[in-house]
XYZ file of C-alpha atoms in Angstrom:
584
model
C -21.198 84.214 0.105
C -22.983 85.251 -3.127
C -26.335 85.245 -1.109
C -24.944 87.435 1.642
C -21.851 89.444 0.309
C -21.368 91.022 3.844
C -21.221 87.725 5.723
C -17.377 87.913 5.841
C -17.260 91.437 7.389
C -16.204 91.590 11.037
C -17.731 93.947 13.635
C -15.537 97.101 13.220
C -16.716 98.416 16.648
C -14.421 95.877 18.336
C -11.433 97.804 16.739
C -12.984 101.240 17.446
C -13.401 100.348 21.138
C -9.780 99.201 21.447
C -6.270 101.009 21.233
C -6.405 101.092 17.392
C -4.398 104.318 17.361
C -1.630 103.189 19.692
C 1.743 102.090 18.291
C 3.089 98.880 19.925
C 6.732 99.194 18.670
C 9.401 102.028 18.675
C 10.459 104.212 15.862
C 13.988 105.697 15.129
C 14.116 108.555 12.672
C 17.323 109.959 11.041
C 17.199 113.089 9.002
C 19.799 114.206 6.494
C 19.497 116.507 3.576
C 15.657 116.562 3.703
C 15.431 120.180 2.343
C 15.966 118.805 -1.273
C 12.642 116.904 -1.236
C 10.199 119.022 -3.369
C 6.703 119.687 -1.996
C 4.445 117.678 -4.312
C 0.952 116.576 -3.129
C 0.068 113.189 -4.565
C -3.549 113.099 -5.407
C -6.053 110.275 -6.291
C -5.728 111.382 -9.818
C -1.989 110.972 -9.725
C -2.447 107.340 -8.555
C -4.971 106.658 -11.263
C -2.655 107.992 -13.911
C 0.697 106.774 -12.741
C 0.576 103.747 -15.141
C 0.533 106.295 -18.055
C 2.979 108.712 -16.664
C 6.711 107.763 -17.435
C 7.959 110.320 -14.876
C 6.986 108.450 -11.859
C 6.119 105.012 -10.258
C 3.578 105.758 -7.639
C 2.157 102.331 -6.971
C 4.017 99.079 -6.121
C 2.948 97.385 -9.363
C 3.577 100.463 -11.518
C -0.094 101.219 -11.562
C -3.353 99.859 -10.082
C -3.427 97.184 -12.670
C -0.130 95.751 -11.533
C 1.195 95.380 -15.059
C 4.648 96.654 -13.961
C 4.743 98.412 -17.466
C 6.859 101.481 -18.149
C 4.692 103.491 -20.598
C 7.344 105.609 -22.280
C 9.414 104.904 -25.444
C 12.726 106.361 -24.139
C 14.366 102.956 -23.718
C 14.241 100.626 -26.711
C 16.326 98.157 -28.662
C 18.365 101.103 -30.088
C 19.670 102.453 -26.755
C 19.326 99.400 -24.431
C 23.007 98.800 -25.042
C 23.837 102.263 -23.473
C 22.319 101.281 -20.112
C 25.013 101.788 -17.442
C 25.223 101.977 -13.667
C 24.219 105.493 -12.520
C 24.541 104.822 -8.732
C 24.625 102.037 -6.158
C 23.689 102.204 -2.542
C 24.458 99.616 0.187
C 21.844 100.536 2.826
C 23.104 98.213 5.731
C 26.084 100.603 6.117
C 23.851 103.572 6.872
C 23.903 104.998 10.441
C 20.577 103.509 11.527
C 20.137 101.928 14.916
C 17.821 99.048 13.869
C 18.038 95.699 15.535
C 18.075 93.223 13.781
C 20.167 94.709 11.015
C 18.936 95.170 7.479
C 19.099 91.842 5.732
C 16.098 91.557 3.410
C 15.705 93.424 0.071
C 12.566 92.031 -1.428
C 11.424 95.460 -2.250
C 10.189 97.546 -5.150
C 10.733 101.269 -4.867
C 8.189 104.111 -5.276
C 9.289 107.089 -7.488
C 7.751 110.538 -6.969
C 8.469 112.919 -9.791
C 9.966 116.333 -8.990
C 13.197 118.380 -8.879
C 14.723 116.105 -8.002
C 12.698 112.889 -8.178
C 12.462 111.006 -4.823
C 12.704 107.308 -4.309
C 10.939 105.704 -1.275
C 12.337 102.289 -0.664
C 12.074 99.734 2.192
C 14.087 96.834 3.668
C 13.250 94.274 6.283
C 12.316 94.249 9.026
C 10.441 97.591 8.836
C 12.811 100.250 7.464
C 11.996 103.141 5.073
C 14.361 105.355 3.244
C 13.778 108.588 1.249
C 16.514 108.877 -1.504
C 17.420 111.248 -4.057
C 16.599 109.252 -7.208
C 19.316 110.954 -9.194
C 22.304 110.423 -6.955
C 21.325 107.753 -4.341
C 21.900 110.141 -1.451
C 19.850 109.132 1.630
C 17.631 112.010 2.745
C 16.002 110.423 5.822
C 15.409 106.993 7.308
C 12.651 105.708 9.609
C 13.192 102.388 11.348
C 10.146 100.758 13.138
C 11.161 98.036 15.645
C 8.163 95.761 16.061
C 7.013 94.998 19.585
C 6.536 91.306 18.497
C 10.223 90.981 17.808
C 11.956 90.041 14.486
C 14.499 87.304 14.031
C 18.092 88.581 13.533
C 19.101 85.427 11.636
C 16.231 85.567 9.142
C 14.812 89.185 9.098
C 11.393 89.306 7.483
C 10.837 91.135 4.144
C 9.434 94.618 3.899
C 8.392 94.707 0.265
C 7.445 98.327 -0.301
C 5.655 101.576 0.513
C 2.582 103.445 -0.647
C 2.172 107.167 -1.052
C -0.744 109.643 -0.989
C -0.847 113.376 -0.271
C 2.132 114.225 1.884
C 2.319 110.717 3.393
C 4.441 107.534 2.819
C 2.778 104.508 4.226
C 3.883 101.005 5.097
C 2.371 97.865 6.600
C 4.301 96.772 9.709
C 5.239 93.537 11.338
C 3.039 94.376 14.165
C 0.107 94.008 11.614
C -0.482 97.695 11.625
C -0.111 100.697 9.289
C 2.471 103.341 9.809
C 2.030 106.691 8.082
C 4.993 109.153 7.849
C 5.611 112.551 6.512
C 7.131 112.249 3.132
C 9.427 115.203 3.635
C 10.797 114.494 7.088
C 10.232 110.764 7.784
C 8.438 111.668 11.087
C 5.371 109.724 12.110
C 1.944 111.182 11.306
C -0.238 108.344 12.774
C -0.295 104.602 13.317
C -3.155 102.150 13.026
C -2.867 99.135 15.302
C -4.657 96.321 13.554
C -3.382 93.777 16.115
C -5.552 95.148 18.920
C -8.459 92.965 17.881
C -8.482 89.517 16.342
C -11.427 87.224 15.205
C -13.815 89.829 16.693
C -12.122 89.709 20.106
C -10.348 92.614 21.743
C -6.728 92.129 22.839
C -5.872 92.480 26.574
C -2.957 94.702 25.647
C -1.832 96.304 22.373
C -1.384 92.863 20.557
C -3.758 89.994 20.682
C -1.882 87.024 22.203
C -2.666 84.682 19.278
C -0.877 86.863 16.789
C 2.133 87.718 18.964
C 5.153 85.868 17.955
C 8.728 86.613 16.826
C 8.550 87.572 13.161
C 10.928 85.813 10.732
C 11.463 85.525 6.931
C 9.109 83.186 5.092
C 6.271 83.355 7.494
C 5.985 87.017 8.562
C 6.397 89.659 5.832
C 4.737 92.752 4.638
C 3.527 93.989 1.297
C 2.614 97.693 0.703
C -0.958 98.849 1.163
C -3.132 99.755 -1.780
C -4.764 103.220 -1.638
C -7.900 104.261 -3.573
C -10.721 106.714 -2.815
C -9.646 107.502 0.620
C -9.245 103.860 1.553
C -5.900 102.268 2.676
C -6.158 98.555 2.282
C -3.663 96.113 3.815
C -3.778 92.463 4.926
C -2.418 90.085 7.508
C 0.191 87.237 7.688
C 0.785 84.222 9.877
C -0.932 81.257 8.134
C 1.847 78.966 9.367
C 1.015 79.983 12.999
C -2.703 78.851 12.823
C -4.032 82.381 12.474
C -7.053 83.301 10.297
C -6.369 86.020 7.847
C -7.979 89.344 7.384
C -7.888 92.521 5.276
C -8.312 95.983 6.787
C -9.434 99.153 5.228
C -8.625 102.409 7.164
C -9.031 106.055 6.248
C -6.302 108.471 5.098
C -6.147 109.560 8.810
C -5.927 106.043 10.320
C -9.602 105.366 11.186
C -10.719 101.807 10.643
C -13.474 101.449 8.016
C -14.061 97.711 7.369
C -12.371 94.372 8.103
C -12.833 91.267 5.999
C -12.362 87.720 7.411
C -10.521 85.783 4.796
C -11.801 82.376 6.241
C -15.600 83.389 6.255
C -17.161 81.376 9.068
C -20.369 80.530 7.127
C -18.377 78.736 4.402
C -16.232 76.541 6.656
C -17.097 73.366 8.674
C -17.414 73.830 12.419
C -14.643 75.799 13.967
C -11.867 74.966 11.458
C -12.088 78.526 10.083
C -10.595 79.822 13.366
C -7.080 78.586 12.538
C -7.719 78.197 8.798
C -4.955 80.527 7.378
C -6.046 82.235 4.226
C -3.902 85.340 5.142
C -3.880 88.316 2.840
C -0.032 89.056 3.034
C 0.663 89.605 -0.664
C 0.084 92.619 -2.876
C -3.424 93.232 -4.322
C -4.449 94.853 -7.686
C -7.239 97.383 -8.213
C -9.801 96.794 -10.853
C -10.810 100.476 -11.543
C -13.641 99.456 -13.876
C -15.541 97.538 -11.206
C -14.046 99.440 -8.173
C -12.855 96.245 -6.622
C -9.576 95.253 -4.932
C -8.439 91.786 -5.924
C -6.645 90.126 -2.916
C -4.320 87.156 -2.947
C -5.003 84.572 -0.335
C -2.532 82.296 1.415
C -2.492 78.622 2.370
C -4.904 76.901 4.757
C -3.961 75.965 8.311
C -2.541 73.593 9.066
C -0.854 72.599 5.830
C -2.550 69.108 5.795
C -6.276 69.430 5.047
C -7.688 66.528 7.208
C -8.777 68.901 10.006
C -10.490 71.405 7.661
C -13.063 69.723 5.542
C -14.511 71.364 2.488
C -13.040 73.791 -0.088
C -11.756 76.232 2.603
C -12.436 79.668 0.805
C -10.726 82.011 0.220
C -7.521 80.086 0.767
C -5.032 79.538 -2.009
C -6.600 81.889 -4.632
C -7.851 85.401 -5.164
C -10.897 87.264 -3.790
C -12.504 90.425 -5.204
C -13.961 92.881 -2.791
C -15.777 96.147 -3.156
C -13.389 98.920 -2.183
C -16.123 101.186 -0.552
C -17.751 98.588 1.569
C -15.590 95.420 1.521
C -18.441 93.379 0.242
C -17.793 90.059 -1.574
C -17.771 90.081 -5.385
C -16.222 86.798 -6.373
C -13.352 84.444 -5.535
C -11.249 81.816 -7.364
C -9.181 79.004 -5.727
C -6.071 77.599 -7.431
C -5.842 74.642 -5.033
C -9.101 74.243 -2.995
C -8.740 72.143 0.233
C -4.905 72.418 -0.315
C -2.413 69.961 1.251
C 0.834 71.283 -0.307
C 1.040 74.987 0.746
C 0.062 75.881 -2.833
C -1.093 79.306 -1.913
C -1.539 82.237 -4.311
C 0.791 85.094 -3.249
C 1.700 86.418 -6.711
C 0.123 89.813 -7.405
C -2.720 89.629 -9.937
C -2.629 91.706 -13.170
C -5.751 93.310 -14.706
C -5.952 94.257 -18.455
C -8.200 94.316 -21.525
C -8.192 91.522 -23.898
C -10.140 89.921 -26.710
C -12.096 86.704 -26.248
C -14.090 85.421 -29.235
C -14.106 88.834 -30.832
C -15.346 90.474 -27.546
C -13.140 92.977 -25.492
C -13.300 91.953 -21.943
C -11.543 92.995 -18.746
C -9.594 90.134 -17.333
C -7.450 89.262 -14.325
C -4.452 86.932 -14.583
C -1.860 85.555 -12.069
C 0.842 82.902 -11.813
C 0.614 81.084 -8.460
C 2.542 78.295 -6.913
C 0.601 75.761 -8.852
C 2.535 76.543 -12.118
C -0.249 77.690 -14.432
C -1.472 81.201 -15.100
C -5.118 81.570 -14.305
C -7.159 84.052 -16.295
C -10.675 84.983 -15.033
C -13.322 87.516 -15.993
C -12.767 90.706 -13.966
C -16.462 91.217 -13.227
C -17.572 87.664 -12.446
C -14.360 85.768 -11.549
C -15.257 82.954 -13.998
C -12.386 81.063 -15.373
C -11.425 81.961 -19.027
C -8.078 80.195 -19.369
C -5.590 78.140 -17.483
C -2.276 78.302 -19.281
C 0.415 75.641 -20.105
C 2.451 74.866 -17.079
C 5.514 77.109 -16.631
C 7.549 74.724 -14.416
C 7.676 70.942 -14.429
C 4.939 69.064 -12.627
C 5.126 65.715 -10.984
C 2.601 64.104 -8.562
C 1.348 67.547 -7.998
C -2.029 66.570 -6.566
C -0.845 63.225 -4.935
C -1.673 63.477 -1.214
C 1.229 63.154 1.169
C 1.097 60.071 3.425
C 0.654 60.330 7.174
C 3.768 59.762 9.210
C 5.602 57.912 6.395
C 8.427 55.445 7.109
C 11.763 55.807 5.320
C 11.352 55.945 1.564
C 7.422 56.207 1.754
C 7.243 60.008 1.434
C 5.825 61.126 -1.975
C 7.868 63.142 -4.380
C 5.881 66.244 -5.537
C 6.965 69.025 -7.892
C 6.826 71.928 -7.341
C 7.469 72.207 -3.591
C 5.845 74.716 -1.260
C 8.221 77.432 -2.453
C 7.871 76.503 -6.142
C 5.943 77.925 -8.942
C 5.614 81.692 -8.651
C 5.655 83.227 -5.256
C 5.800 86.426 -3.157
C 8.472 88.665 -4.486
C 8.439 87.080 -7.858
C 6.123 89.680 -9.293
C 5.092 89.164 -12.921
C 4.812 91.900 -15.640
C 2.541 92.259 -18.739
C 3.101 93.757 -22.167
C -0.279 94.438 -23.616
C 0.849 95.017 -27.218
C 2.403 91.533 -27.584
C 0.018 90.042 -24.939
C 2.957 88.622 -23.068
C 3.223 87.987 -19.344
C 6.765 87.455 -17.960
C 6.879 85.141 -15.010
C 9.723 83.988 -12.877
C 9.366 80.727 -11.056
C 11.065 78.025 -8.952
C 11.270 74.341 -10.208
C 12.248 72.390 -7.088
C 10.598 69.069 -5.866
C 10.270 67.674 -2.433
C 9.372 64.575 -0.418
C 6.780 65.152 2.324
C 4.410 63.469 4.709
C 2.178 64.862 7.518
C 1.484 64.190 11.136
C -1.293 65.501 13.461
C -0.518 68.830 15.262
C -2.472 70.577 17.938
C -2.810 74.403 17.738
C -0.857 76.406 20.321
C -0.847 80.261 20.141
C 2.472 81.647 18.916
C 3.682 78.165 17.719
C 4.222 76.795 14.315
C 1.154 75.116 12.924
C 2.206 73.018 9.881
C 1.997 69.338 10.701
C 4.358 68.447 7.996
C 7.238 66.020 7.753
C 10.025 67.244 5.383
C 11.847 64.197 4.100
C 13.663 65.977 1.367
C 13.722 69.228 -0.549
C 15.541 69.309 -3.862
C 16.282 66.285 -6.105
C 19.176 64.948 -8.219
C 18.057 64.916 -11.832
C 20.339 61.945 -12.578
C 18.138 59.892 -10.208
C 14.805 61.034 -11.509
C 13.673 61.001 -15.142
C 10.775 63.386 -14.358
C 13.143 66.197 -13.266
C 15.329 68.330 -15.561
C 17.594 69.618 -12.807
C 17.066 73.354 -13.333
C 15.793 75.046 -10.121
C 14.524 78.239 -11.725
C 12.885 79.320 -14.952
C 11.829 82.660 -16.592
C 8.832 82.375 -18.875
C 7.137 84.490 -21.443
C 3.472 83.419 -22.109
C 0.100 84.594 -23.412
C -2.334 84.622 -20.580
C -5.385 84.711 -22.821
C -4.488 81.826 -25.081
C -2.424 80.016 -22.390
C 0.463 79.483 -24.777
C 4.097 79.420 -23.542
C 6.097 81.583 -25.911
C 9.604 81.102 -24.501
C 11.558 79.953 -21.371
C 15.033 80.557 -19.998
C 15.910 77.635 -17.515
C 18.204 78.664 -14.676
C 20.439 76.808 -12.246
C 19.278 78.852 -9.305
C 15.692 79.083 -7.962
C 13.622 82.244 -7.537
C 12.397 81.418 -3.978
C 11.865 84.696 -2.138
C 12.423 87.196 -4.949
C 13.204 88.011 -8.520
C 10.246 89.721 -10.278
C 10.062 91.450 -13.581
C 9.247 94.889 -15.151
C 8.483 95.616 -18.869
C 8.644 98.596 -21.127
C 6.082 99.504 -23.740
C 8.859 99.127 -26.331
C 9.029 95.343 -25.517
C 11.964 95.051 -23.120
C 11.552 93.026 -19.846
C 14.020 93.235 -16.920
C 14.531 90.320 -14.594
C 17.011 89.733 -11.791
C 18.283 86.156 -11.725
C 20.713 84.565 -9.291
C 22.952 81.666 -10.064
C 24.540 80.204 -6.874
C 27.113 82.827 -5.671
C 26.563 85.125 -8.672
C 23.694 86.633 -10.538
C 22.580 88.710 -13.475
C 20.228 91.607 -14.101
C 18.973 90.704 -17.553
C 16.906 92.509 -20.210
C 15.015 90.290 -22.607
C 13.055 90.814 -25.732
C 9.663 90.541 -24.234
C 8.024 88.544 -26.948
C 11.013 86.295 -28.006
C 13.033 85.778 -24.868
C 16.237 86.879 -26.529
C 18.717 88.491 -24.072
C 19.509 92.071 -25.223
C 21.508 93.279 -22.206
C 22.940 91.890 -18.949
C 24.834 93.084 -15.943
C 26.645 90.799 -13.459
C 25.281 91.976 -10.057
C 26.608 89.284 -7.811
C 23.176 87.728 -6.848
C 19.441 87.464 -7.430
C 17.177 90.509 -7.197
C 14.853 90.703 -4.210
C 11.557 91.996 -5.672
C 10.574 93.930 -8.694
C 12.474 96.428 -10.808
C 11.031 99.917 -11.320
C 11.492 102.154 -14.420
C 11.064 105.984 -14.685
C 12.109 108.960 -16.781
C 13.772 112.184 -15.621
C 13.127 114.816 -18.318
C 15.444 117.347 -16.692
C 18.334 114.952 -16.975
C 17.317 113.549 -20.275
C 17.682 110.028 -18.882
C 15.542 106.917 -18.215
C 16.373 104.985 -15.050
C 15.924 101.296 -14.008
C 16.230 100.286 -10.329
C 16.681 96.856 -8.829
C 17.754 95.550 -5.451
C 20.173 92.731 -4.922
C 19.180 90.178 -2.392
C 22.503 88.703 -1.372
C 24.263 92.030 -1.007
C 21.580 94.361 0.165
C 22.423 96.873 -2.530
C 20.152 98.837 -4.728
C 21.491 99.381 -8.217
C 20.191 102.230 -10.437
C 20.949 102.114 -14.182
C 20.477 104.982 -16.623
C 20.493 105.642 -20.345
C 20.195 108.936 -22.159
C 17.410 109.467 -24.728
C 16.559 111.980 -27.356
C 13.607 114.350 -26.487
C-alpha cells in the first residue's frame, strides 16, 4: 500500500454511469415555525474555527480534531452548581409519520449560532429535526424512510448531521447522503452510494449484496465529515459479509473518489470480497497533514480462519488524503481479529510533547481496552496506555464448535471496551482523555458459515454473555467504567466503576475549565454527571432516568448570557438541555 497509495481506490466511473443521483427511499417533511431560523451561511472557515468558537458546535466532535472540547470559560467550578434544566423535548411524540417510530437516540447535536441559535439533531432510523436551541421548539422535521427497510423492534442509530453553506447533511441507511435545506428541511439532493458495490453496478437502485433490513448494532450511520468541498462518509454491514468503503462526494452530490477498506492487493485470494472493514464510525480531520483518519470495523466473518493474513484495514484506523483518497498510513488494534474487536471509537488529534519535541498525535480508545497513540504524520505507535477495563484471555482463540463447558471466557466481549456512541473527549491543558467503556465478559466458540447475500455472516456460537463475579476471581462484577487517562504517558489517572454497561452510547464532552460531562445509566435509572476532568471528582449530577445515547454538546448564547449543555437520554428518547448564567 505504501508502494502504491492509490491501489485501494475504486473506479469512480462505475458510480458515474449508474443512478448515483436517484433516491431509493421516501421522505416526509413537516414544517412549523421555520421563519425564526436566521440566514447564516456556514463557510469552510467556520468549520475550521468552530473548535475555538464557544458560540457554536458545527462538527460532530466539536471540531475537526474530535476533542469534544468547549473552548470558553463561562462554565467553571464556581457556577457548575447553578446548572439547571432549561428545556426537555421528547421527540417520539412529535407529529411525524415515520415507520418504524423513533427509538434510538445515539446522537450528538449540531449548534449553529444566530438569533436564535439553531440545533440540528437526529434520531434513528433516519430522522432530522431543526430546533430552536433556546426553547426546544421544533421548527421542521425530515424523515427519510430507507428503501432497504428498518427494524421496528431495534431501530438503527442515526448519530448526527453535518452542516455547510445552507445545507444540513446526513448519511442514510440506504448507504447514501441526503442534503437538506437548513431553513426548510426540504431535499436539495441525494447521493446514492448503493448503486455500485465492489466495482459492480447494481441492477436497480441498490446492489443486491447490500440490501437487507437495517437494525440496531449492525446498520447505523455516523455524520459525514466535510472539508475543502469534500463530503466524506463510509459504509456499514460487516456482519453481513460486505466489504467496506469510504466515499467522497462534492457539495452538490457528485462522486469524487471511493476507497475500498479491504484493499484487494493486501488480502489473500478473494477473502477481501466479504472481509468487512466497514467505515461506519465517525472520522477525524488532521488539518496539518490534510488527512481524514477513518475508523475501521471488524473482519468478516468474525472468525479469522477463512481470511489469512493481517486483513488491513480492519479493526484500526486508516489515514487518507482528503483531496485524492490516497493512502497515508494505517494502524490495526487487533490484526487478523477473531473477537469483533473493531475500532469504532472516533480518533482525537492534538499536539503533545514527546522527549522534549512537540508532535501532532492521534489517539483513540477501541474495543481492546487500551488507548493507542500514534504519530499523526506517519501512523507509527508512540504509546499504548494502561488498560481501562479488565482483561481476561483477551487473545485466546475461541474453539471450533465447542461442547458444553468448552467455550472460552474472554473479557471484554464484542460490545466491550470503548465502542460507537461512546465518544471520548480530551482536555489539552491537563492532558486528560475521558473514556467510557463496557466491562462485560463472554464465552464463545465458532463454526463454519457460508456467505449468503443479505444474511448474517458471523459464524459464532454465543455460549454466555455476562458473568457472575462471585464465580470468577478475574472479574470485578462492574459492567461499565468511566476513566480519565493521559494518552501520551499511558497512565490511568482515575476511574469510576459503574453497575451498568455503556454498550451503544454514553460519550463525554469537556470544557477548557476542566469539567467533563458524561451520561451514565444504572439499570432502570441513570445520571448525567459532571466530573473534575483531572481528578474524577463528581462536581454535579442530575437524575435523568437512563444512560445517554451519544455525546453531549456545549455552547454559549451571548444574547441570553447563558452557557448550555445538551444530552440525549437513550431509554426515554428525550433531549435535555441545561443552562447556567455567566458574567460577561
